[in-house]
Amino acid sequence: MDYVSTRGQAPKLDFEEVLLAGLARDGGLYLPEHWPTFEPDRIASLAGRPFHEVAVEVIHPFVGNAVGRAALIDMAGEAYSSFGHAAVTPLVQIDCNRFILELFHGPTLAFKDVAMQLLARLMNHVLQKRGSKATIVGATSGDTGGAAIEAFRGASNVDVFILYPDGRVSDVQRRMMTTPTEKNVHAVAVRGTFDDCQAQVKAMFNNHGFRDRVQLSGVNSINWARIVAQITYYFVAATALGAPHRRVSFSVPTGNFGDIFAGYAAKKMGLPIDKLVIASNENDILPRTLATGGYEMRRVVATTSPSMDIQISSNFERYLFEASGRDAEGVRRQMESLKQSRRFELDAKVAAAMGSDFLAASASEAEVAGCVRKVLSGSGYLIEPHTACGVHACERTLQGEDKSVPQVVLSTAHPAKFPDAIEEITGSRPGLPARLQTLMSDTERFSVLENDEAAIQAFVEENARAIIAGG
Ligand SMILES: *Cc1c(COP(=O)(O)O)cnc(C)c1O
């Protein structure tokens, strides 16, 4: 399978190259040249099978010859054995026709584990095959860093450096990054803000000498392999609820448009998804775009669902490309406009397509709190704020819809990951699951660095193995 850039000016790559490259050289994002499609019989055959088997069926067509099927089976088996639930992503019913899809049973209690656990193994495998090593750098405001460190700990061909703002992530989030003891993972507390950390990562990628010396690579949400891995749970949930013989709707808390794009991809592949709902918090750029036809950046406001406090929805570019009939020139024009004036207009055709592909709603902080309490009193089930945005959007948009179509809300984090917000809303503090009981007492290991480009790059060069081996 070959991949093309949304901006049309980068060479076509295969899966292996896309996996290691992340962003395309022309600044665009990669998409498969065409979508693999599954006939109803093939979809029906996935029902009730173990998660890792469904993952192999769904992912293999995207991988092509880059990774052998047997190797993929091994990697998927290993990746999902790190989850604390036999079903990996179980469904829980909270209302007559409404279900929660729990995506938080991975090692860092957030849905990013589902993709990252597999991505890490794929990357390590591909590097092994090539006889090379890579250095991954990333900035995190909380969730992504822990998921990356957990996924790559002990990987033989990859070193990981995660920059986080010193003193500005929660204790649980920090400990998920600082307690793994493997020498190839490095938590770096930067004396600065999340934006400073992000700027430092960007500076590393822009320093071409440095980038080549340490074989720099990234695992942020624009990496195609992450999206692909997220398609699996749409198939798992939909077939559990009766697909392909029954349509299913999904409501997805999203900021970067990654998780919802995976749902869109599942639909393209033939999964009978009825409605796809974009759920946001007060940072509502996506619902505004759907309502007005204009994509317009505003200032980010801090909410109780911090992983969706985003004003640039990177993966939306993939949708623009698809919905415009793969008009790379149009995408380039719109991205240029975004850079110049922080906004662009959707073409009439794209605006119409978006209106038929998606519904959308945003939740205020008061609505998030109200929703957590309502679900708790109605079904005894505790959700956290990101998930509450999903339930709220479901209520707002699917109220008058066909009741025989099950509504699935993606739950992107475990309540224990946001104990302060939950205590504030419900009056009681959620505890960590049993398998994480030692997290708060394990020894921490991290380095504190000034927000200084030279110091940070020197630290990475001193500690990365790719230099010695990769040249
Ligand atoms: C990352 C994250 C999201 C948003 O994911 P997108 O990639 O923006 O779709 C939602 N909830 C939680 C808990 C997250 O960590």
Coordinates of C-alpha atoms and ligand atoms in Angstrom, one line a residue:
M1 CA 0.0 0.0 0.0
D2 CA 1.4 3.4 -1.0
Y3 CA 0.7 6.7 0.9
V4 CA 0.2 10.2 -0.5
S5 CA 0.7 13.5 1.2
T6 CA -2.3 15.8 1.7
R7 CA -0.3 18.6 0.2
G8 CA 0.7 16.7 -3.0
Q9 CA 4.3 17.7 -3.1
A10 CA 6.1 14.9 -1.2
P11 CA 7.0 11.6 -2.7
K12 CA 4.7 8.6 -2.2
L13 CA 6.0 6.3 0.6
D14 CA 5.2 2.8 1.7
F15 CA 3.9 2.0 5.2
E16 CA 7.3 1.5 6.7
E17 CA 8.5 4.9 5.5
V18 CA 5.4 6.6 6.6
L19 CA 5.7 5.0 10.1
L20 CA 9.2 6.4 10.5
A21 CA 8.6 9.8 8.9
G22 CA 5.5 11.0 10.6
L23 CA 5.0 14.4 8.8
A24 CA 5.5 14.5 5.1
R25 CA 8.4 16.6 3.7
D26 CA 6.0 19.1 2.2
G27 CA 4.4 19.7 5.6
G28 CA 1.4 17.5 4.8
L29 CA 0.0 14.3 6.4
Y30 CA 0.0 10.9 4.8
L31 CA -3.1 9.0 3.7
P32 CA -3.4 5.6 2.0
E33 CA -3.7 5.9 -1.8
H34 CA -7.0 4.2 -1.6
W35 CA -9.1 2.7 1.2
P36 CA -9.3 -1.0 1.7
T37 CA -12.9 -2.1 2.0
F38 CA -14.4 -5.0 3.9
E39 CA -17.5 -6.9 2.6
P40 CA -20.3 -7.5 5.2
D41 CA -19.3 -11.2 5.5
R42 CA -15.8 -10.3 6.5
I43 CA -17.1 -7.7 9.0
A44 CA -19.4 -10.4 10.5
S45 CA -16.5 -12.7 10.9
L46 CA -14.8 -10.3 13.3
A47 CA -17.6 -10.5 15.9
G48 CA -16.6 -11.9 19.3
R49 CA -12.9 -12.4 18.4
P50 CA -10.1 -11.3 20.6
F51 CA -9.1 -7.7 20.2
H52 CA -5.6 -8.4 18.9
E53 CA -7.0 -10.7 16.2
V54 CA -9.4 -8.0 15.0
A55 CA -6.4 -5.6 15.1
V56 CA -4.5 -7.8 12.7
E57 CA -7.4 -8.1 10.3
V58 CA -8.1 -4.4 10.3
I59 CA -4.5 -3.2 10.2
H60 CA -2.9 -5.7 7.8
P61 CA -4.3 -4.2 4.6
F62 CA -2.7 -0.8 5.5
V63 CA 0.6 -2.3 6.2
G64 CA 1.1 -4.2 2.9
N65 CA 4.4 -6.0 2.6
A66 CA 6.2 -3.8 5.1
V67 CA 5.5 -6.1 8.0
G68 CA 4.7 -9.9 7.7
R69 CA 1.4 -11.1 8.9
A70 CA 3.0 -13.5 11.5
A71 CA 5.1 -10.6 12.9
L72 CA 2.0 -8.4 13.1
I73 CA 0.2 -11.1 15.0
D74 CA 3.0 -11.4 17.5
M75 CA 3.2 -7.6 18.0
A76 CA -0.5 -7.1 18.4
G77 CA -0.7 -10.0 20.9
E78 CA 2.1 -8.5 22.9
A79 CA 0.8 -4.9 22.7
Y80 CA -2.7 -5.7 24.0
S81 CA -1.6 -8.2 26.7
S82 CA -0.5 -5.1 28.6
F83 CA -4.1 -4.1 29.1
G84 CA -5.9 -4.7 32.4
H85 CA -9.1 -6.2 30.8
A86 CA -9.5 -9.4 28.8
A87 CA -11.7 -7.6 26.2
V88 CA -9.1 -4.8 25.9
T89 CA -11.8 -2.2 25.1
P90 CA -15.0 -3.4 26.8
L91 CA -18.5 -1.9 26.4
V92 CA -20.6 -0.8 29.4
Q93 CA -24.3 0.1 29.0
I94 CA -25.4 3.3 30.7
D95 CA -28.8 3.8 29.2
C96 CA -31.5 2.1 27.1
N97 CA -29.5 2.4 23.8
R98 CA -26.4 4.1 25.0
F99 CA -23.0 2.4 25.7
I100 CA -19.6 3.5 26.9
L101 CA -16.6 2.1 25.1
E102 CA -13.9 1.9 27.7
L103 CA -10.6 2.7 26.0
F104 CA -8.6 3.3 29.2
H105 CA -7.5 -0.2 30.4
G106 CA -4.0 0.3 29.1
P107 CA -0.9 1.0 31.3
T108 CA -1.4 4.8 31.5
L109 CA -5.2 4.8 31.8
A110 CA -5.9 6.8 28.6
F111 CA -6.9 5.8 25.1
K112 CA -3.5 6.8 23.7
D113 CA -2.1 3.4 24.9
V114 CA -4.3 1.5 22.4
A115 CA -2.3 3.0 19.5
M116 CA 1.0 3.7 21.2
Q117 CA 1.5 0.1 22.4
L118 CA 1.3 -1.2 18.9
L119 CA 3.2 1.7 17.2
A120 CA 6.2 1.2 19.5
R121 CA 6.4 -2.4 18.5
L122 CA 6.0 -1.7 14.8
M123 CA 8.7 1.0 14.9
N124 CA 11.1 -1.2 16.8
H125 CA 10.5 -4.1 14.4
V126 CA 11.0 -2.0 11.3
L127 CA 14.2 -0.5 12.7
Q128 CA 15.5 -4.0 13.6
K129 CA 14.9 -5.1 10.0
R130 CA 16.8 -2.1 8.7
G131 CA 19.6 -2.5 11.2
S132 CA 19.1 1.1 12.4
K133 CA 18.1 2.9 15.5
A134 CA 16.0 6.0 16.1
T135 CA 15.5 8.7 18.7
I136 CA 12.0 9.9 19.5
V137 CA 11.4 13.3 21.0
G138 CA 8.1 14.6 22.1
A139 CA 6.5 17.3 24.2
T140 CA 3.6 16.5 26.5
S141 CA 1.1 18.4 28.6
G142 CA 0.3 15.2 30.3
D143 CA -1.1 12.1 28.6
T144 CA 0.9 11.5 25.4
G145 CA 4.3 11.5 27.2
G146 CA 3.4 8.7 29.6
A147 CA 1.8 6.6 26.9
A148 CA 5.0 6.9 24.8
I149 CA 7.4 6.1 27.6
E150 CA 5.3 3.1 28.7
A151 CA 5.1 1.8 25.1
F152 CA 8.8 2.2 24.3
R153 CA 10.3 1.1 27.6
G154 CA 12.9 -1.5 26.9
A155 CA 12.7 -1.2 23.1
S156 CA 16.0 -2.3 21.7
N157 CA 16.2 0.2 18.8
V158 CA 14.6 3.3 20.1
D159 CA 15.4 5.9 22.7
V160 CA 12.6 8.2 23.9
F161 CA 13.0 11.7 25.3
I162 CA 9.8 13.3 26.6
L163 CA 9.9 17.0 27.5
Y164 CA 7.2 18.2 30.0
P165 CA 6.8 21.5 31.8
D166 CA 8.3 21.2 35.2
G167 CA 5.7 21.4 38.0
R168 CA 2.8 21.7 35.5
V169 CA 1.6 18.1 35.0
S170 CA -0.3 16.2 37.6
D171 CA 1.4 13.8 40.0
V172 CA -0.1 10.8 38.4
Q173 CA 0.9 12.0 34.9
R174 CA 4.4 12.8 36.0
R175 CA 4.9 9.4 37.8
M176 CA 3.8 7.5 34.7
M177 CA 6.7 9.1 32.9
T178 CA 9.3 9.1 35.7
T179 CA 8.9 5.6 37.3
P180 CA 9.8 3.3 34.4
T181 CA 13.4 2.3 35.1
E182 CA 14.6 1.2 31.6
K183 CA 17.6 3.2 30.3
N184 CA 16.2 4.0 26.9
V185 CA 13.4 6.2 28.2
H186 CA 14.0 9.7 29.5
A187 CA 11.6 12.1 31.3
V188 CA 12.9 15.6 31.0
A189 CA 11.4 18.4 33.1
V190 CA 11.9 21.7 31.3
R191 CA 11.8 24.9 33.3
G192 CA 9.1 26.4 31.2
T193 CA 5.6 25.9 29.8
F194 CA 4.2 23.3 27.5
D195 CA 4.5 25.7 24.7
D196 CA 8.3 26.0 25.5
C197 CA 8.6 22.2 25.4
Q198 CA 6.8 22.1 22.0
A199 CA 9.1 24.9 20.7
Q200 CA 12.1 22.9 21.8
V201 CA 10.9 19.8 20.0
K202 CA 10.3 21.9 16.9
A203 CA 13.8 23.3 17.2
M204 CA 15.3 19.8 17.3
F205 CA 13.5 18.9 14.1
N206 CA 14.6 22.1 12.4
N207 CA 18.3 21.6 13.3
H208 CA 19.0 19.3 10.4
G209 CA 22.5 18.3 11.6
F210 CA 21.2 17.3 14.9
R211 CA 18.2 15.6 13.4
D212 CA 20.3 13.4 11.2
R213 CA 22.9 12.6 13.9
V214 CA 20.4 11.2 16.3
Q215 CA 18.0 9.8 13.7
L216 CA 15.1 11.9 15.0
S217 CA 11.6 10.6 14.7
G218 CA 8.2 11.5 16.2
V219 CA 5.1 9.8 17.6
N220 CA 2.6 12.6 17.8
S221 CA -1.0 12.3 16.8
I222 CA -0.4 13.0 13.1
N223 CA 1.5 9.7 12.7
W224 CA -0.6 7.5 10.4
A225 CA 0.1 4.3 12.3
R226 CA -1.6 5.8 15.4
I227 CA -4.8 6.5 13.4
V228 CA -4.7 3.0 11.9
A229 CA -4.4 1.3 15.3
Q230 CA -7.4 3.3 16.5
I231 CA -9.7 2.0 13.7
T232 CA -9.7 -1.4 15.4
Y233 CA -12.0 -0.5 18.3
Y234 CA -14.7 0.8 16.0
F235 CA -14.9 -2.6 14.4
V236 CA -14.7 -4.4 17.8
A237 CA -17.5 -2.3 19.3
A238 CA -19.8 -2.2 16.3
T239 CA -19.6 -6.0 15.7
A240 CA -20.3 -6.6 19.4
L241 CA -23.5 -4.5 19.0
G242 CA -24.7 -6.3 15.8
A243 CA -22.8 -4.8 12.8
P244 CA -22.8 -5.5 9.9
H245 CA -26.5 -6.4 10.3
R246 CA -27.2 -3.3 12.4
R247 CA -25.9 0.3 12.1
V248 CA -24.2 1.9 15.1
S249 CA -23.5 5.5 16.0
F250 CA -20.4 6.9 17.8
S251 CA -19.7 10.0 19.8
V252 CA -16.1 10.9 20.1
P253 CA -14.3 13.3 22.4
T254 CA -11.7 14.8 20.1
G255 CA -9.4 17.8 19.8
N256 CA -6.8 16.9 17.2
F257 CA -9.5 15.1 15.1
G258 CA -7.4 11.9 15.4
D259 CA -9.8 9.6 17.1
I260 CA -12.8 10.7 15.1
F261 CA -10.8 10.4 11.9
A262 CA -10.2 6.8 12.8
G263 CA -14.0 6.4 12.9
Y264 CA -14.4 8.1 9.6
A265 CA -11.8 5.7 8.2
A266 CA -13.7 2.7 9.6
K267 CA -16.8 3.9 7.8
K268 CA -14.9 4.3 4.5
M269 CA -13.8 0.7 5.0
G270 CA -17.4 -0.4 5.0
L271 CA -18.3 -0.5 8.7
P272 CA -22.0 0.5 8.9
I273 CA -21.6 3.6 11.1
D274 CA -24.8 5.6 11.2
K275 CA -23.8 8.9 12.8
L276 CA -20.3 10.2 13.8
V277 CA -20.5 12.9 16.5
I278 CA -17.6 15.3 17.1
A279 CA -17.6 16.1 20.8
S280 CA -15.6 19.0 22.1
N281 CA -15.2 21.0 25.3
E282 CA -15.2 24.9 25.4
N283 CA -12.4 24.8 22.8
D284 CA -15.0 24.3 20.1
I285 CA -13.2 25.0 16.8
L286 CA -14.6 21.8 15.2
P287 CA -18.3 22.3 16.1
R288 CA -17.9 26.0 15.0
T289 CA -16.4 24.9 11.7
L290 CA -19.3 22.5 11.1
A291 CA -21.9 25.2 12.0
T292 CA -20.3 28.2 10.1
G293 CA -18.2 26.7 7.3
G294 CA -15.2 28.7 8.5
Y295 CA -12.2 27.2 10.4
E296 CA -11.1 29.9 12.8
M297 CA -8.5 29.7 15.6
R298 CA -9.2 31.3 18.9
R299 CA -7.3 31.4 22.2
V300 CA -7.2 28.2 24.1
V301 CA -9.1 28.1 27.4
A302 CA -8.1 25.7 30.2
T303 CA -10.8 23.2 31.0
T304 CA -11.2 20.0 33.1
S305 CA -10.6 18.0 29.9
P306 CA -7.1 19.3 29.2
S307 CA -6.3 16.7 26.5
M308 CA -8.8 18.5 24.3
D309 CA -7.6 22.1 25.1
I310 CA -6.4 22.5 21.5
Q311 CA -6.8 25.2 18.9
I312 CA -5.0 23.5 16.0
S313 CA -6.8 20.4 15.0
S314 CA -4.0 18.8 13.0
N315 CA -5.7 15.7 11.6
F316 CA -8.5 17.8 10.2
E317 CA -6.2 18.4 7.2
R318 CA -6.7 14.7 6.4
Y319 CA -10.5 15.2 6.2
L320 CA -10.1 18.3 4.1
F321 CA -8.1 16.3 1.6
E322 CA -10.6 13.5 1.5
A323 CA -13.8 15.6 1.4
S324 CA -12.5 17.8 -1.4
G325 CA -11.9 14.8 -3.6
R326 CA -8.1 14.8 -2.7
D327 CA -7.5 18.4 -3.9
A328 CA -4.0 18.9 -2.6
E329 CA -3.7 22.3 -4.1
G330 CA -6.8 23.4 -2.2
V331 CA -5.4 22.0 1.0
R332 CA -2.1 23.9 0.5
R333 CA -4.1 27.2 -0.1
Q334 CA -6.1 26.6 3.1
M335 CA -3.1 25.8 5.2
E336 CA -1.3 28.9 3.9
S337 CA -4.4 31.0 4.8
L338 CA -4.4 29.4 8.3
K339 CA -0.7 30.4 8.8
Q340 CA -1.3 34.0 7.5
S341 CA -4.6 34.8 9.1
R342 CA -5.5 32.0 11.5
R343 CA -8.5 31.0 9.5
F344 CA -9.8 29.6 6.2
E345 CA -13.2 29.0 4.6
L346 CA -14.3 25.5 3.7
D347 CA -15.3 25.1 0.0
A348 CA -19.0 24.7 -0.5
K349 CA -18.5 21.0 -1.4
V350 CA -16.4 20.3 1.7
A351 CA -18.9 22.1 4.0
A352 CA -21.7 20.0 2.5
A353 CA -19.8 16.8 2.9
M354 CA -18.9 17.7 6.5
G355 CA -22.5 18.3 7.3
S356 CA -23.5 14.8 6.1
D357 CA -20.5 13.0 7.6
F358 CA -20.6 14.5 11.1
L359 CA -22.7 16.0 13.8
A360 CA -21.0 18.1 16.5
A361 CA -21.6 19.7 19.9
S362 CA -19.4 21.3 22.6
A363 CA -19.9 21.2 26.3
S364 CA -19.4 24.1 28.7
E365 CA -17.6 23.3 32.1
A366 CA -21.0 23.4 33.8
E367 CA -22.5 21.0 31.3
V368 CA -19.5 18.6 31.8
A369 CA -20.1 18.6 35.6
G370 CA -23.8 18.2 35.1
C371 CA -23.3 15.3 32.8
V372 CA -20.9 13.5 35.1
R373 CA -23.5 13.8 37.9
K374 CA -26.4 12.7 35.7
V375 CA -24.7 9.6 34.5
L376 CA -23.6 8.7 38.0
S377 CA -27.1 9.1 39.5
G378 CA -28.8 7.4 36.5
S379 CA -26.6 4.3 36.2
G380 CA -24.1 4.4 39.1
Y381 CA -21.3 4.7 36.5
L382 CA -18.5 7.3 36.9
I383 CA -17.2 9.1 33.8
E384 CA -14.4 11.7 33.7
P385 CA -14.6 15.1 31.9
H386 CA -13.4 14.1 28.4
T387 CA -15.9 11.3 28.3
A388 CA -18.6 13.6 29.7
C389 CA -18.1 15.8 26.6
G390 CA -18.9 12.7 24.5
V391 CA -22.0 11.9 26.4
H392 CA -23.2 15.5 26.3
A393 CA -22.7 15.7 22.5
C394 CA -24.6 12.4 22.1
E395 CA -27.5 13.8 24.0
R396 CA -27.4 17.1 22.1
T397 CA -27.3 15.6 18.6
L398 CA -28.8 12.1 18.7
Q399 CA -31.9 12.8 20.8
G400 CA -34.5 12.4 18.0
E401 CA -32.6 9.7 16.1
D402 CA -33.7 6.1 15.5
K403 CA -33.7 4.4 18.9
S404 CA -32.8 1.0 17.5
V405 CA -29.4 2.3 16.5
P406 CA -27.0 1.9 19.5
Q407 CA -25.1 5.0 20.5
V408 CA -21.5 4.4 21.6
V409 CA -19.6 7.1 23.5
L410 CA -15.8 6.6 23.4
S411 CA -14.4 6.9 27.0
T412 CA -10.9 8.2 26.5
A413 CA -9.6 8.2 30.1
H414 CA -10.1 6.5 33.5
P415 CA -11.6 8.8 36.2
A416 CA -8.5 8.2 38.4
K417 CA -6.5 10.2 35.9
F418 CA -8.3 13.4 36.8
P419 CA -9.0 13.0 40.5
D420 CA -9.1 16.7 41.3
A421 CA -11.8 17.4 38.7
I422 CA -13.8 14.4 39.8
E423 CA -13.6 15.3 43.5
E424 CA -14.8 18.8 42.7
I425 CA -17.8 17.5 40.7
T426 CA -18.9 14.5 42.7
G427 CA -17.4 15.2 46.2
S428 CA -15.4 11.9 46.3
R429 CA -12.0 11.1 45.0
P430 CA -11.5 8.1 42.7
G431 CA -8.8 5.7 43.5
L432 CA -6.2 4.2 41.1
P433 CA -6.9 0.7 39.8
A434 CA -5.2 -2.1 41.8
R435 CA -2.5 -2.7 39.2
L436 CA -1.3 0.9 39.6
Q437 CA -1.2 0.8 43.4
T438 CA 2.6 1.2 43.6
L439 CA 2.7 4.1 41.2
M440 CA 2.6 6.8 43.9
S441 CA 5.4 5.2 45.9
D442 CA 7.8 4.0 43.2
T443 CA 11.1 5.8 42.8
E444 CA 11.2 8.6 40.3
R445 CA 13.9 9.2 37.8
F446 CA 14.0 12.4 35.7
S447 CA 16.3 15.2 34.6
V448 CA 15.6 18.9 35.1
L449 CA 16.9 21.1 32.3
E450 CA 16.7 24.9 31.6
N451 CA 14.5 25.9 28.7
D452 CA 17.7 26.2 26.6
E453 CA 18.1 24.8 23.1
A454 CA 21.8 24.0 23.4
A455 CA 21.4 22.3 26.8
I456 CA 18.5 20.2 25.7
Q457 CA 20.1 19.0 22.5
A458 CA 23.3 18.2 24.2
F459 CA 21.4 16.1 26.7
V460 CA 19.7 14.1 24.0
E461 CA 23.0 13.6 22.1
E462 CA 24.8 12.4 25.2
N463 CA 22.1 9.9 26.0
A464 CA 20.9 8.6 22.6
R465 CA 22.2 5.3 21.3
A466 CA 21.3 6.1 17.7
I467 CA 24.4 8.2 17.3
I468 CA 26.8 5.4 18.0
A469 CA 25.0 2.8 16.0
G470 CA 23.2 4.8 13.3
G471 CA 26.0 7.2 12.5
Ligands
LIG1 C1 -5.6 12.7 23.5 C2 -6.9 12.7 24.2 C3 -8.1 13.0 23.6 C4 -8.2 13.6 22.2 O1 -7.7 12.8 21.2 P1 -7.6 13.3 19.7 O2 -6.4 12.6 19.1 O3 -7.6 14.7 19.7 O4 -8.9 12.8 19.0 C5 -9.3 12.9 24.3 N1 -9.2 12.4 25.6 C6 -8.1 12.1 26.2 C7 -8.1 11.6 27.6 C8 -6.8 12.2 25.5 O5 -5.7 11.8 26.2

